[in-house]
Amino acid sequence: QLQASGGGLVQAGGSLRLSCAASGRTFSSSFMGWFRQAPGKEREFVAAIKWSGGTRYATSVSGRFTISRDNAKNTVYLQMNSLKPEDTADYYCAAGTVFGATVRSYDYWGQGTLVTVSS
């Protein structure tokens, strides 16, 4: 089970840190990812991290967002800086066995946490 938290309302230019805690099994050997879905839009890739720490980002968030993980705590984080109104969405964490940027690369999904960025 994956439990995402940390969403909220923030002004443009502000920061938030999302957390995703895993329980019921260990995800230390899995690839972990963050996706987001805005109203009326498809779910899109945000960032992913390997068990070894290697990362990849969507172009739209590169340089502003940082994904990290603490395998001892079975938790993955998404630090979001310089937030923009277009970052407003439900954010989902996921775990899988493919270091991918597509929804189908991931087998386990948490519930969404809403991030709202006001202008």
GROMACS .gro file of C-alpha atoms in nm, residues 35-90:
model
   56
   35PHE     CA    1   0.250   1.134  -1.157
   36ARG     CA    2  -0.011   1.407  -1.161
   37GLN     CA    3  -0.354   1.454  -1.307
   38ALA     CA    4  -0.526   1.786  -1.358
   39PRO     CA    5  -0.905   1.808  -1.405
   40GLY     CA    6  -1.003   1.696  -1.752
   41LYS     CA    7  -0.652   1.585  -1.840
   42GLU     CA    8  -0.471   1.254  -1.857
   43ARG     CA    9  -0.239   1.140  -1.584
   44GLU     CA   10   0.114   1.253  -1.666
   45PHE     CA   11   0.462   1.161  -1.552
   46VAL     CA   12   0.643   1.393  -1.313
   47ALA     CA   13   0.950   1.215  -1.178
   48ALA     CA   14   1.095   0.872  -1.103
   49ILE     CA   15   1.377   0.732  -0.895
   50LYS     CA   16   1.570   0.406  -0.900
   51TRP     CA   17   1.647   0.208  -0.589
   52SER     CA   18   2.007   0.324  -0.632
   53GLY     CA   19   1.906   0.690  -0.648
   54GLY     CA   20   1.914   0.760  -1.020
   55THR     CA   21   1.640   0.998  -1.126
   56ARG     CA   22   1.448   1.124  -1.425
   57TYR     CA   23   1.209   1.417  -1.460
   58ALA     CA   24   0.948   1.553  -1.692
   59THR     CA   25   1.074   1.855  -1.882
   60SER     CA   26   0.804   2.072  -1.728
   61VAL     CA   27   0.936   2.021  -1.373
   62SER     CA   28   1.308   1.970  -1.429
   63GLY     CA   29   1.508   2.214  -1.219
   64ARG     CA   30   1.213   2.289  -0.990
   65PHE     CA   31   1.118   1.949  -0.848
   66THR     CA   32   1.342   1.696  -0.674
   67ILE     CA   33   1.253   1.333  -0.610
   68SER     CA   34   1.430   1.142  -0.335
   69ARG     CA   35   1.381   0.826  -0.135
   70ASP     CA   36   1.465   0.687   0.206
   71ASN     CA   37   1.473   0.310   0.169
   72ALA     CA   38   1.509   0.259   0.544
   73LYS     CA   39   1.179   0.442   0.594
   74ASN     CA   40   1.019   0.296   0.281
   75THR     CA   41   0.931   0.651   0.179
   76VAL     CA   42   0.972   0.858  -0.135
   77TYR     CA   43   0.954   1.237  -0.145
   78LEU     CA   44   0.884   1.503  -0.403
   79GLN     CA   45   1.020   1.847  -0.318
   80MET     CA   46   0.842   2.104  -0.532
   81ASN     CA   47   0.986   2.455  -0.558
   82SER     CA   48   0.894   2.758  -0.767
   83LEU     CA   49   0.542   2.624  -0.805
   84LYS     CA   50   0.326   2.753  -1.087
   85PRO     CA   51  -0.053   2.754  -1.127
   86GLU     CA   52  -0.014   2.494  -1.401
   87ASP     CA   53   0.129   2.255  -1.141
   88THR     CA   54  -0.218   2.232  -0.986
   89ALA     CA   55  -0.327   1.867  -0.991
   90ASP     CA   56  -0.380   1.552  -0.793
   0.00000   0.00000   0.00000
